[in-house]
PDB file of C-alpha atoms in Angstrom:
ATOM      1  CA  UNK A   1      -6.764 -13.068  11.822  1.00 56.00           C
ATOM      2  CA  UNK A   2      -9.187 -15.305   9.910  1.00 63.00           C
ATOM      3  CA  UNK A   3     -11.489 -15.538  12.927  1.00 65.00           C
ATOM      4  CA  UNK A   4     -11.800 -11.767  13.340  1.00 83.00           C
ATOM      5  CA  UNK A   5     -12.435 -11.333   9.642  1.00 84.00           C
ATOM      6  CA  UNK A   6     -15.062 -14.061   9.746  1.00 86.00           C
ATOM      7  CA  UNK A   7     -16.876 -12.217  12.566  1.00 91.00           C
ATOM      8  CA  UNK A   8     -16.722  -8.861  10.766  1.00 91.00           C
ATOM      9  CA  UNK A   9     -17.963 -10.562   7.578  1.00 90.00           C
ATOM     10  CA  UNK A  10     -20.921 -12.046   9.504  1.00 91.00           C
ATOM     11  CA  UNK A  11     -21.696  -8.630  11.043  1.00 92.00           C
ATOM     12  CA  UNK A  12     -21.736  -7.043   7.556  1.00 93.00           C
ATOM     13  CA  UNK A  13     -24.078  -9.814   6.370  1.00 92.00           C
ATOM     14  CA  UNK A  14     -26.452  -9.129   9.295  1.00 92.00           C
ATOM     15  CA  UNK A  15     -26.602  -5.390   8.596  1.00 92.00           C
ATOM     16  CA  UNK A  16     -26.969  -5.728   4.841  1.00 91.00           C
ATOM     17  CA  UNK A  17     -29.743  -8.284   5.186  1.00 90.00           C
ATOM     18  CA  UNK A  18     -32.042  -5.415   6.257  1.00 87.00           C
ATOM     19  CA  UNK A  19     -30.640  -2.761   3.932  1.00 86.00           C
ATOM     20  CA  UNK A  20     -29.958  -4.791   0.782  1.00 86.00           C
ATOM     21  CA  UNK A  21     -31.627  -8.216   0.945  1.00 85.00           C
ATOM     22  CA  UNK A  22     -30.642  -8.918  -2.690  1.00 86.00           C
ATOM     23  CA  UNK A  23     -27.015  -9.358  -1.605  1.00 89.00           C
ATOM     24  CA  UNK A  24     -26.342 -12.860  -0.271  1.00 88.00           C
ATOM     25  CA  UNK A  25     -23.369 -13.736   1.946  1.00 89.00           C
ATOM     26  CA  UNK A  26     -21.866 -17.220   2.057  1.00 90.00           C
ATOM     27  CA  UNK A  27     -18.884 -18.919   3.706  1.00 89.00           C
ATOM     28  CA  UNK A  28     -16.891 -21.856   2.362  1.00 89.00           C
ATOM     29  CA  UNK A  29     -14.300 -23.982   4.154  1.00 88.00           C
ATOM     30  CA  UNK A  30     -12.147 -24.890   1.160  1.00 86.00           C
ATOM     31  CA  UNK A  31     -10.285 -27.619   3.049  1.00 86.00           C
ATOM     32  CA  UNK A  32     -13.418 -29.710   2.382  1.00 90.00           C
ATOM     33  CA  UNK A  33     -14.014 -28.222  -1.107  1.00 89.00           C
ATOM     34  CA  UNK A  34     -10.757 -28.714  -3.076  1.00 89.00           C
ATOM     35  CA  UNK A  35     -12.578 -28.363  -6.432  1.00 92.00           C
ATOM     36  CA  UNK A  36     -13.869 -24.895  -5.536  1.00 91.00           C
ATOM     37  CA  UNK A  37     -10.439 -23.911  -4.239  1.00 90.00           C
ATOM     38  CA  UNK A  38      -8.936 -24.889  -7.579  1.00 91.00           C
ATOM     39  CA  UNK A  39     -11.702 -23.320  -9.710  1.00 91.00           C
ATOM     40  CA  UNK A  40     -11.375 -19.922  -8.024  1.00 90.00           C
ATOM     41  CA  UNK A  41      -7.597 -20.167  -7.556  1.00 89.00           C
ATOM     42  CA  UNK A  42      -7.675 -19.536  -3.788  1.00 87.00           C
ATOM     43  CA  UNK A  43      -4.067 -18.981  -2.666  1.00 86.00           C
ATOM     44  CA  UNK A  44      -4.386 -17.148   0.647  1.00 80.00           C
ATOM     45  CA  UNK A  45      -6.806 -17.171   3.589  1.00 79.00           C
ATOM     46  CA  UNK A  46      -9.216 -15.646   4.113  1.00 83.00           C
ATOM     47  CA  UNK A  47     -10.225 -14.691   0.537  1.00 88.00           C
ATOM     48  CA  UNK A  48     -13.421 -12.769  -0.203  1.00 91.00           C
ATOM     49  CA  UNK A  49     -14.907 -12.793  -3.708  1.00 92.00           C
ATOM     50  CA  UNK A  50     -18.005 -11.007  -4.990  1.00 93.00           C
ATOM     51  CA  UNK A  51     -20.119 -12.712  -7.656  1.00 93.00           C
ATOM     52  CA  UNK A  52     -22.219 -10.446  -9.861  1.00 87.00           C
ATOM     53  CA  UNK A  53     -25.495 -11.233 -11.683  1.00 86.00           C
ATOM     54  CA  UNK A  54     -25.455 -14.945 -10.880  1.00 84.00           C
ATOM     55  CA  UNK A  55     -22.267 -15.576 -12.862  1.00 88.00           C
ATOM     56  CA  UNK A  56     -19.409 -17.666 -11.488  1.00 90.00           C
ATOM     57  CA  UNK A  57     -17.075 -16.256 -14.155  1.00 90.00           C
ATOM     58  CA  UNK A  58     -14.583 -13.568 -13.101  1.00 88.00           C
ATOM     59  CA  UNK A  59     -15.759 -12.717  -9.552  1.00 91.00           C
ATOM     60  CA  UNK A  60     -14.382  -9.473  -8.077  1.00 92.00           C
ATOM     61  CA  UNK A  61     -11.711  -9.806  -5.373  1.00 91.00           C
ATOM     62  CA  UNK A  62     -12.383  -7.892  -2.176  1.00 88.00           C
ATOM     63  CA  UNK A  63      -8.858  -7.261  -0.843  1.00 83.00           C
ATOM     64  CA  UNK A  64      -7.618  -5.589   2.314  1.00 80.00           C
ATOM     65  CA  UNK A  65     -11.105  -5.103   3.784  1.00 86.00           C
ATOM     66  CA  UNK A  66     -11.161  -6.053   7.465  1.00 84.00           C
ATOM     67  CA  UNK A  67     -14.048  -4.265   9.153  1.00 89.00           C
ATOM     68  CA  UNK A  68     -17.817  -4.813   8.849  1.00 92.00           C
ATOM     69  CA  UNK A  69     -18.423  -1.119   8.076  1.00 92.00           C
ATOM     70  CA  UNK A  70     -15.837  -1.209   5.276  1.00 92.00           C
ATOM     71  CA  UNK A  71     -17.358  -4.437   3.863  1.00 92.00           C
ATOM     72  CA  UNK A  72     -20.741  -2.726   3.757  1.00 93.00           C
ATOM     73  CA  UNK A  73     -19.320   0.344   1.991  1.00 94.00           C
ATOM     74  CA  UNK A  74     -17.405  -1.873  -0.468  1.00 94.00           C
ATOM     75  CA  UNK A  75     -20.529  -3.871  -1.392  1.00 93.00           C
ATOM     76  CA  UNK A  76     -22.737  -0.771  -1.662  1.00 93.00           C
ATOM     77  CA  UNK A  77     -20.250   0.926  -3.970  1.00 94.00           C
ATOM     78  CA  UNK A  78     -20.184  -2.159  -6.165  1.00 92.00           C
ATOM     79  CA  UNK A  79     -23.956  -2.300  -6.462  1.00 90.00           C
ATOM     80  CA  UNK A  80     -24.789   1.426  -6.549  1.00 91.00           C
ATOM     81  CA  UNK A  81     -23.109   4.828  -6.945  1.00 93.00           C
ATOM     82  CA  UNK A  82     -19.595   4.884  -5.481  1.00 95.00           C
ATOM     83  CA  UNK A  83     -19.449   8.641  -4.811  1.00 97.00           C
ATOM     84  CA  UNK A  84     -21.769  11.296  -3.388  1.00 96.00           C
ATOM     85  CA  UNK A  85     -22.718  14.147  -5.709  1.00 97.00           C
ATOM     86  CA  UNK A  86     -21.943  17.448  -3.953  1.00 97.00           C
ATOM     87  CA  UNK A  87     -23.933  20.582  -4.807  1.00 97.00           C
ATOM     88  CA  UNK A  88     -22.998  22.956  -1.977  1.00 97.00           C
ATOM     89  CA  UNK A  89     -20.037  23.873   0.229  1.00 97.00           C
ATOM     90  CA  UNK A  90     -22.041  22.849   3.327  1.00 97.00           C
ATOM     91  CA  UNK A  91     -22.493  19.392   1.849  1.00 97.00           C
ATOM     92  CA  UNK A  92     -18.769  19.192   1.024  1.00 97.00           C
ATOM     93  CA  UNK A  93     -17.824  20.275   4.573  1.00 97.00           C
ATOM     94  CA  UNK A  94     -20.161  17.673   6.081  1.00 97.00           C
ATOM     95  CA  UNK A  95     -18.408  14.890   4.134  1.00 97.00           C
ATOM     96  CA  UNK A  96     -14.919  16.224   4.906  1.00 97.00           C
ATOM     97  CA  UNK A  97     -15.578  16.564   8.635  1.00 95.00           C
ATOM     98  CA  UNK A  98     -17.507  13.310   9.147  1.00 93.00           C
ATOM     99  CA  UNK A  99     -14.381  11.173   8.834  1.00 91.00           C
ATOM    100  CA  UNK A 100     -10.663  11.292   9.468  1.00 94.00           C
ATOM    101  CA  UNK A 101     -10.040  11.112   5.723  1.00 97.00           C
ATOM    102  CA  UNK A 102     -12.149  12.146   2.735  1.00 98.00           C
ATOM    103  CA  UNK A 103     -11.602  12.448  -1.021  1.00 98.00           C
ATOM    104  CA  UNK A 104     -13.335  15.043  -3.206  1.00 98.00           C
ATOM    105  CA  UNK A 105     -13.167  15.134  -7.011  1.00 97.00           C
ATOM    106  CA  UNK A 106     -13.550  18.606  -8.555  1.00 97.00           C
ATOM    107  CA  UNK A 107     -14.677  18.403 -12.197  1.00 96.00           C
ATOM    108  CA  UNK A 108     -15.788  21.003 -14.728  1.00 94.00           C
ATOM    109  CA  UNK A 109     -18.318  18.500 -16.048  1.00 93.00           C
ATOM    110  CA  UNK A 110     -19.420  15.145 -14.676  1.00 91.00           C
ATOM    111  CA  UNK A 111     -19.167  13.088 -17.873  1.00 88.00           C
ATOM    112  CA  UNK A 112     -15.601  12.347 -18.927  1.00 87.00           C
ATOM    113  CA  UNK A 113     -12.886   9.691 -18.576  1.00 90.00           C
ATOM    114  CA  UNK A 114     -11.417  11.237 -15.421  1.00 92.00           C
ATOM    115  CA  UNK A 115     -14.789  11.049 -13.655  1.00 94.00           C
ATOM    116  CA  UNK A 116     -15.089   7.384 -14.619  1.00 93.00           C
ATOM    117  CA  UNK A 117     -11.608   6.611 -13.270  1.00 93.00           C
ATOM    118  CA  UNK A 118     -12.417   8.572 -10.087  1.00 95.00           C
ATOM    119  CA  UNK A 119     -15.628   6.561  -9.515  1.00 95.00           C
ATOM    120  CA  UNK A 120     -13.812   3.264 -10.150  1.00 94.00           C
ATOM    121  CA  UNK A 121     -11.112   4.274  -7.661  1.00 95.00           C
ATOM    122  CA  UNK A 122     -13.817   5.008  -5.069  1.00 96.00           C
ATOM    123  CA  UNK A 123     -15.033   1.409  -5.414  1.00 94.00           C
ATOM    124  CA  UNK A 124     -11.587   0.129  -4.486  1.00 92.00           C
ATOM    125  CA  UNK A 125     -11.048   2.444  -1.499  1.00 94.00           C
ATOM    126  CA  UNK A 126     -14.004   1.806   0.851  1.00 94.00           C
ATOM    127  CA  UNK A 127     -12.010   3.053   3.860  1.00 92.00           C
ATOM    128  CA  UNK A 128     -12.971   6.663   3.194  1.00 95.00           C
ATOM    129  CA  UNK A 129     -15.872   8.750   1.845  1.00 96.00           C
ATOM    130  CA  UNK A 130     -15.728  10.006  -1.764  1.00 98.00           C
ATOM    131  CA  UNK A 131     -17.620  12.971  -3.156  1.00 98.00           C
ATOM    132  CA  UNK A 132     -17.502  14.807  -6.467  1.00 98.00           C
ATOM    133  CA  UNK A 133     -18.695  18.190  -7.608  1.00 98.00           C
ATOM    134  CA  UNK A 134     -19.033  20.383 -10.671  1.00 97.00           C
ATOM    135  CA  UNK A 135     -20.412  23.321  -8.669  1.00 97.00           C
ATOM    136  CA  UNK A 136     -18.585  26.602  -9.329  1.00 96.00           C
ATOM    137  CA  UNK A 137     -19.284  27.883  -5.821  1.00 96.00           C
ATOM    138  CA  UNK A 138     -17.733  24.737  -4.278  1.00 97.00           C
ATOM    139  CA  UNK A 139     -14.687  25.080  -6.576  1.00 97.00           C
ATOM    140  CA  UNK A 140     -14.307  28.707  -5.468  1.00 97.00           C
ATOM    141  CA  UNK A 141     -14.627  27.826  -1.745  1.00 96.00           C
ATOM    142  CA  UNK A 142     -11.557  25.575  -1.954  1.00 96.00           C
ATOM    143  CA  UNK A 143      -9.613  27.699  -4.446  1.00 96.00           C
ATOM    144  CA  UNK A 144      -9.538  24.931  -7.065  1.00 96.00           C
ATOM    145  CA  UNK A 145      -8.431  25.973 -10.560  1.00 93.00           C
ATOM    146  CA  UNK A 146      -8.292  22.692 -12.524  1.00 94.00           C
ATOM    147  CA  UNK A 147      -9.937  19.259 -12.532  1.00 94.00           C
ATOM    148  CA  UNK A 148      -8.477  17.787  -9.344  1.00 95.00           C
ATOM    149  CA  UNK A 149      -8.695  15.042  -6.767  1.00 96.00           C
ATOM    150  CA  UNK A 150      -8.158  16.450  -3.270  1.00 97.00           C
ATOM    151  CA  UNK A 151      -7.464  14.343  -0.167  1.00 97.00           C
ATOM    152  CA  UNK A 152      -8.594  15.891   3.134  1.00 97.00           C
ATOM    153  CA  UNK A 153      -7.151  14.700   6.440  1.00 95.00           C
ATOM    154  CA  UNK A 154      -8.751  15.864   9.688  1.00 94.00           C
ATOM    155  CA  UNK A 155     -10.698  18.469   7.741  1.00 94.00           C
ATOM    156  CA  UNK A 156      -7.700  20.006   5.941  1.00 95.00           C
ATOM    157  CA  UNK A 157      -6.534  19.455   2.326  1.00 96.00           C
ATOM    158  CA  UNK A 158      -3.289  17.446   2.404  1.00 94.00           C
ATOM    159  CA  UNK A 159      -2.912  16.488  -1.270  1.00 94.00           C
ATOM    160  CA  UNK A 160      -4.095  17.888  -4.589  1.00 94.00           C
ATOM    161  CA  UNK A 161      -3.732  15.662  -7.651  1.00 93.00           C
ATOM    162  CA  UNK A 162      -4.515  17.378 -10.966  1.00 92.00           C
ATOM    163  CA  UNK A 163      -6.627  15.068 -13.148  1.00 90.00           C
ATOM    164  CA  UNK A 164      -5.810  15.311 -16.849  1.00 80.00           C
ATOM    165  CA  UNK A 165      -8.683  13.899 -18.853  1.00 68.00           C
ATOM    166  CA  UNK A 166      -8.241  10.249 -19.784  1.00 62.00           C
ATOM    167  CA  UNK A 167      -4.624  10.042 -18.596  1.00 65.00           C
ATOM    168  CA  UNK A 168      -5.353   8.918 -15.076  1.00 71.00           C
ATOM    169  CA  UNK A 169      -4.403   5.464 -13.942  1.00 86.00           C
ATOM    170  CA  UNK A 170      -6.880   3.864 -11.507  1.00 88.00           C
ATOM    171  CA  UNK A 171      -4.242   1.714  -9.807  1.00 89.00           C
ATOM    172  CA  UNK A 172      -1.952   4.736  -9.395  1.00 90.00           C
ATOM    173  CA  UNK A 173      -4.763   6.762  -7.801  1.00 93.00           C
ATOM    174  CA  UNK A 174      -5.804   3.845  -5.573  1.00 93.00           C
ATOM    175  CA  UNK A 175      -2.216   3.445  -4.347  1.00 93.00           C
ATOM    176  CA  UNK A 176      -1.824   7.146  -3.732  1.00 94.00           C
ATOM    177  CA  UNK A 177      -5.090   7.515  -1.784  1.00 95.00           C
ATOM    178  CA  UNK A 178      -4.564   4.345   0.281  1.00 93.00           C
ATOM    179  CA  UNK A 179      -1.168   5.630   1.461  1.00 95.00           C
ATOM    180  CA  UNK A 180      -3.031   8.340   3.397  1.00 95.00           C
ATOM    181  CA  UNK A 181      -4.379   5.612   5.711  1.00 91.00           C
ATOM    182  CA  UNK A 182      -0.744   5.409   6.941  1.00 93.00           C
ATOM    183  CA  UNK A 183       1.585   8.128   8.197  1.00 93.00           C
ATOM    184  CA  UNK A 184       4.124   9.555   5.764  1.00 95.00           C
ATOM    185  CA  UNK A 185       6.701   7.355   7.518  1.00 97.00           C
ATOM    186  CA  UNK A 186       5.277   4.272   9.231  1.00 97.00           C
ATOM    187  CA  UNK A 187       7.187   2.640  12.052  1.00 97.00           C
ATOM    188  CA  UNK A 188       7.161  -1.135  11.675  1.00 95.00           C
ATOM    189  CA  UNK A 189       5.612  -3.066  14.575  1.00 91.00           C
ATOM    190  CA  UNK A 190       3.086  -5.856  15.120  1.00 85.00           C
ATOM    191  CA  UNK A 191       0.056  -3.540  14.703  1.00 85.00           C
ATOM    192  CA  UNK A 192       1.268  -1.596  11.678  1.00 90.00           C
ATOM    193  CA  UNK A 193       2.650  -4.578   9.734  1.00 88.00           C
ATOM    194  CA  UNK A 194      -0.863  -5.619   8.627  1.00 84.00           C
ATOM    195  CA  UNK A 195      -1.701  -2.053   7.514  1.00 86.00           C
ATOM    196  CA  UNK A 196       1.603  -1.716   5.646  1.00 91.00           C
ATOM    197  CA  UNK A 197       0.869  -4.802   3.553  1.00 86.00           C
ATOM    198  CA  UNK A 198      -2.764  -3.768   2.978  1.00 85.00           C
ATOM    199  CA  UNK A 199      -1.661  -0.650   1.072  1.00 90.00           C
ATOM    200  CA  UNK A 200      -1.126  -1.814  -2.539  1.00 89.00           C
ATOM    201  CA  UNK A 201       2.312  -0.209  -3.024  1.00 94.00           C
ATOM    202  CA  UNK A 202       4.827  -2.880  -4.030  1.00 94.00           C
ATOM    203  CA  UNK A 203       7.951  -0.763  -3.439  1.00 97.00           C
ATOM    204  CA  UNK A 204       8.989  -0.331   0.181  1.00 97.00           C
ATOM    205  CA  UNK A 205      11.986   1.634   1.452  1.00 98.00           C
ATOM    206  CA  UNK A 206      13.170   0.755   4.956  1.00 97.00           C
ATOM    207  CA  UNK A 207      15.356   2.819   7.273  1.00 97.00           C
ATOM    208  CA  UNK A 208      17.062   0.639   9.905  1.00 96.00           C
ATOM    209  CA  UNK A 209      18.251   2.718  12.867  1.00 96.00           C
ATOM    210  CA  UNK A 210      18.061   2.780  16.677  1.00 95.00           C
ATOM    211  CA  UNK A 211      15.370   5.347  17.537  1.00 95.00           C
ATOM    212  CA  UNK A 212      17.216   6.389  20.715  1.00 94.00           C
ATOM    213  CA  UNK A 213      20.487   7.400  19.000  1.00 93.00           C
ATOM    214  CA  UNK A 214      21.715  11.001  19.165  1.00 94.00           C
ATOM    215  CA  UNK A 215      21.451  11.456  15.404  1.00 94.00           C
ATOM    216  CA  UNK A 216      17.981   9.902  15.140  1.00 96.00           C
ATOM    217  CA  UNK A 217      15.893  13.089  14.980  1.00 96.00           C
ATOM    218  CA  UNK A 218      18.046  14.538  12.179  1.00 97.00           C
ATOM    219  CA  UNK A 219      18.017  11.291  10.166  1.00 97.00           C
ATOM    220  CA  UNK A 220      14.261  10.889  10.698  1.00 98.00           C
ATOM    221  CA  UNK A 221      13.563  14.452   9.490  1.00 97.00           C
ATOM    222  CA  UNK A 222      15.577  13.813   6.315  1.00 97.00           C
ATOM    223  CA  UNK A 223      13.737  10.533   5.738  1.00 98.00           C
ATOM    224  CA  UNK A 224      10.345  12.239   6.228  1.00 97.00           C
ATOM    225  CA  UNK A 225      11.249  15.072   3.849  1.00 97.00           C
ATOM    226  CA  UNK A 226      12.173  12.612   1.103  1.00 97.00           C
ATOM    227  CA  UNK A 227       8.986  10.565   1.702  1.00 97.00           C
ATOM    228  CA  UNK A 228       6.632  13.355   0.608  1.00 93.00           C
ATOM    229  CA  UNK A 229       7.952  13.275  -2.976  1.00 94.00           C
ATOM    230  CA  UNK A 230       7.390   9.531  -3.474  1.00 96.00           C
ATOM    231  CA  UNK A 231       3.929   9.130  -1.913  1.00 94.00           C
ATOM    232  CA  UNK A 232       1.983   6.447  -3.790  1.00 93.00           C
ATOM    233  CA  UNK A 233       5.150   5.108  -5.487  1.00 95.00           C
ATOM    234  CA  UNK A 234       7.371   4.024  -2.584  1.00 97.00           C
ATOM    235  CA  UNK A 235       6.194   3.320   0.969  1.00 97.00           C
ATOM    236  CA  UNK A 236       8.561   4.705   3.645  1.00 98.00           C
ATOM    237  CA  UNK A 237       8.994   2.401   6.651  1.00 98.00           C
ATOM    238  CA  UNK A 238      11.086   2.877   9.794  1.00 98.00           C
ATOM    239  CA  UNK A 239      12.552  -0.133  11.619  1.00 96.00           C
ATOM    240  CA  UNK A 240      13.843   0.400  15.157  1.00 96.00           C
ATOM    241  CA  UNK A 241      16.956  -1.780  15.472  1.00 94.00           C
ATOM    242  CA  UNK A 242      16.708  -1.693  19.288  1.00 93.00           C
ATOM    243  CA  UNK A 243      13.408  -3.572  19.185  1.00 92.00           C
ATOM    244  CA  UNK A 244      14.177  -7.276  19.713  1.00 89.00           C
ATOM    245  CA  UNK A 245      10.935  -8.320  17.997  1.00 90.00           C
ATOM    246  CA  UNK A 246      12.249  -6.892  14.705  1.00 89.00           C
ATOM    247  CA  UNK A 247      15.059  -9.468  14.640  1.00 86.00           C
ATOM    248  CA  UNK A 248      13.583 -11.448  11.765  1.00 86.00           C
ATOM    249  CA  UNK A 249      13.613  -8.391   9.502  1.00 88.00           C
ATOM    250  CA  UNK A 250      17.313  -7.728  10.225  1.00 86.00           C
ATOM    251  CA  UNK A 251      18.059 -11.344   9.337  1.00 84.00           C
ATOM    252  CA  UNK A 252      15.995 -11.131   6.153  1.00 85.00           C
ATOM    253  CA  UNK A 253      17.938  -8.046   4.993  1.00 88.00           C
ATOM    254  CA  UNK A 254      21.206  -9.326   6.538  1.00 85.00           C
ATOM    255  CA  UNK A 255      21.565  -6.122   8.572  1.00 87.00           C
ATOM    256  CA  UNK A 256      24.151  -6.126  11.367  1.00 84.00           C
ATOM    257  CA  UNK A 257      24.611  -3.611  14.195  1.00 83.00           C
ATOM    258  CA  UNK A 258      27.647  -2.099  12.494  1.00 84.00           C
ATOM    259  CA  UNK A 259      25.598  -1.437   9.323  1.00 87.00           C
ATOM    260  CA  UNK A 260      23.095   0.959  10.924  1.00 90.00           C
ATOM    261  CA  UNK A 261      21.757   3.417  10.007  1.00 94.00           C
ATOM    262  CA  UNK A 262      21.043   1.439   6.813  1.00 95.00           C
ATOM    263  CA  UNK A 263      18.571   2.075   3.986  1.00 97.00           C
ATOM    264  CA  UNK A 264      17.157  -0.665   1.749  1.00 97.00           C
ATOM    265  CA  UNK A 265      14.461  -0.826  -0.928  1.00 97.00           C
ATOM    266  CA  UNK A 266      12.412  -4.010  -1.301  1.00 95.00           C
ATOM    267  CA  UNK A 267      10.193  -4.891  -4.250  1.00 94.00           C
ATOM    268  CA  UNK A 268       7.437  -7.070  -2.785  1.00 91.00           C
ATOM    269  CA  UNK A 269       6.563  -8.709  -6.109  1.00 89.00           C
ATOM    270  CA  UNK A 270      10.036  -9.865  -7.155  1.00 88.00           C
ATOM    271  CA  UNK A 271      11.560  -9.902  -3.639  1.00 86.00           C
ATOM    272  CA  UNK A 272      14.532  -7.962  -5.079  1.00 90.00           C
ATOM    273  CA  UNK A 273      16.479  -5.890  -2.532  1.00 93.00           C
ATOM    274  CA  UNK A 274      18.497  -2.720  -3.161  1.00 95.00           C
ATOM    275  CA  UNK A 275      21.033  -1.017  -0.902  1.00 95.00           C
ATOM    276  CA  UNK A 276      21.444   2.767  -0.833  1.00 96.00           C
ATOM    277  CA  UNK A 277      24.936   3.368  -2.289  1.00 93.00           C
ATOM    278  CA  UNK A 278      25.634   6.398  -0.076  1.00 93.00           C
ATOM    279  CA  UNK A 279      26.272   6.002   3.663  1.00 91.00           C
ATOM    280  CA  UNK A 280      24.849   9.349   4.805  1.00 95.00           C
ATOM    281  CA  UNK A 281      21.060   9.455   5.267  1.00 96.00           C
ATOM    282  CA  UNK A 282      20.540  12.887   3.657  1.00 97.00           C
ATOM    283  CA  UNK A 283      17.477  14.088   1.722  1.00 97.00           C
ATOM    284  CA  UNK A 284      19.632  14.319  -1.419  1.00 97.00           C
ATOM    285  CA  UNK A 285      20.980  10.748  -1.115  1.00 97.00           C
ATOM    286  CA  UNK A 286      17.528   9.320  -0.358  1.00 98.00           C
ATOM    287  CA  UNK A 287      15.930  11.084  -3.342  1.00 98.00           C
ATOM    288  CA  UNK A 288      18.730   9.977  -5.663  1.00 98.00           C
ATOM    289  CA  UNK A 289      18.373   6.372  -4.456  1.00 98.00           C
ATOM    290  CA  UNK A 290      14.559   6.351  -4.902  1.00 98.00           C
ATOM    291  CA  UNK A 291      14.761   7.994  -8.346  1.00 97.00           C
ATOM    292  CA  UNK A 292      17.401   5.550  -9.598  1.00 97.00           C
ATOM    293  CA  UNK A 293      15.271   2.655  -8.311  1.00 97.00           C
ATOM    294  CA  UNK A 294      12.112   3.923 -10.057  1.00 97.00           C
ATOM    295  CA  UNK A 295      14.089   4.518 -13.283  1.00 97.00           C
ATOM    296  CA  UNK A 296      15.421   0.954 -13.080  1.00 95.00           C
ATOM    297  CA  UNK A 297      19.100   1.940 -12.816  1.00 94.00           C
ATOM    298  CA  UNK A 298      19.653   0.925  -9.159  1.00 93.00           C
ATOM    299  CA  UNK A 299      21.864  -2.142  -8.645  1.00 88.00           C
ATOM    300  CA  UNK A 300      20.243  -5.116  -6.953  1.00 88.00           C
ATOM    301  CA  UNK A 301      21.798  -5.937  -3.575  1.00 82.00           C
ATOM    302  CA  UNK A 302      22.626  -9.623  -3.211  1.00 72.00           C
ATOM    303  CA  UNK A 303      23.801 -10.235   0.327  1.00 62.00           C
ATOM    304  CA  UNK A 304      26.510 -12.870   0.427  1.00 58.00           C
ATOM    305  CA  UNK A 305      28.773 -14.471   2.943  1.00 62.00           C
ATOM    306  CA  UNK A 306      32.513 -14.042   2.405  1.00 66.00           C
ATOM    307  CA  UNK A 307      34.161 -16.719   0.215  1.00 72.00           C
ATOM    308  CA  UNK A 308      35.601 -19.383   2.577  1.00 75.00           C
ATOM    309  CA  UNK A 309      39.418 -19.763   2.303  1.00 79.00           C
ATOM    310  CA  UNK A 310      39.162 -23.519   1.648  1.00 81.00           C
ATOM    311  CA  UNK A 311      36.213 -23.333  -0.750  1.00 74.00           C
ATOM    312  CA  UNK A 312      38.040 -25.326  -3.511  1.00 81.00           C
ATOM    313  CA  UNK A 313      40.113 -27.727  -1.398  1.00 84.00           C
ATOM    314  CA  UNK A 314      37.569 -30.567  -1.517  1.00 80.00           C
ATOM    315  CA  UNK A 315      35.976 -32.402  -4.498  1.00 82.00           C
ATOM    316  CA  UNK A 316      32.657 -30.565  -3.727  1.00 83.00           C
ATOM    317  CA  UNK A 317      33.343 -26.826  -3.981  1.00 78.00           C
ATOM    318  CA  UNK A 318      31.720 -24.368  -1.567  1.00 75.00           C
ATOM    319  CA  UNK A 319      29.749 -21.655  -3.344  1.00 74.00           C
ATOM    320  CA  UNK A 320      28.431 -18.386  -1.912  1.00 65.00           C
ATOM    321  CA  UNK A 321      26.838 -15.383  -3.655  1.00 61.00           C
ATOM    322  CA  UNK A 322      30.209 -13.712  -4.311  1.00 62.00           C
ATOM    323  CA  UNK A 323      31.830 -16.606  -6.213  1.00 64.00           C
ATOM    324  CA  UNK A 324      28.717 -18.305  -7.592  1.00 64.00           C
ATOM    325  CA  UNK A 325      28.612 -16.539 -10.999  1.00 62.00           C
ATOM    326  CA  UNK A 326      32.347 -16.678 -11.667  1.00 64.00           C
ATOM    327  CA  UNK A 327      32.599 -20.401 -10.874  1.00 69.00           C
ATOM    328  CA  UNK A 328      29.343 -21.660 -12.411  1.00 64.00           C
ATOM    329  CA  UNK A 329      29.169 -19.432 -15.482  1.00 53.00           C
TER     330      UNK A 329
END
């Protein structure tokens, strides 16, 4: 909520006042400042912007940051180095074990495009520590052969992304790394909904199924298996259709009890919805559906009511999705 964020923001300001007095924190109620709201194009609340070197041109958006500690990390990485330089395996282990998640960049040399992209990514992912190393002994300790970004979860490597020089996309890396703050498949509920929307992946796939059905464990395993391949590209979400509080989502996707288990893909930017053509929730069908969506060959799913029998009896015709195009165009 806005209030919680306001408190965390104030806590970050208090702590940074001692550590970095150059950084000033301010709060604006834009309901009383419509000109400022317009100038900085404030659409949602709360919005946090960071102004650099006294310029009001092009401030940096601070998105998805909700805790004081993360605010502090975000600001520090914007005003100083965003990653720790690692020279020994002990140092690497200390970083990896200090937190639930950690990211280490392994580079042959510390001056190339990939390093720059890695450091920029670190600025946008303040939720976890970032380190980088060019030390041969550290490379050898983790069995690394090529320039790589490795994500560690609970002290163990869970993802290795090979970094080809200059070909890396910062947004792609940011998306990929942020997905590790969620499980491979995230069950939708009141707590997780905020986290799901904080991860900047615009493609979501949703499995609608009762979690107490006899076939659930098999379906869930298939869904999880498919999820690993699309990490960072499509976010896998599970919606329990027995949970009454999820009713609004069923309505939004027009899912009925007889439809489940059902699989849909939603593009958050365009709001376009896609229905998995196959009925069986198998790994093969899920992968085929996700691949066709990413390639742009999946058919958009436009839910429509049935055409009423008397739709053309009156001077004003009744249109629904299924007869709209044929009648109008």
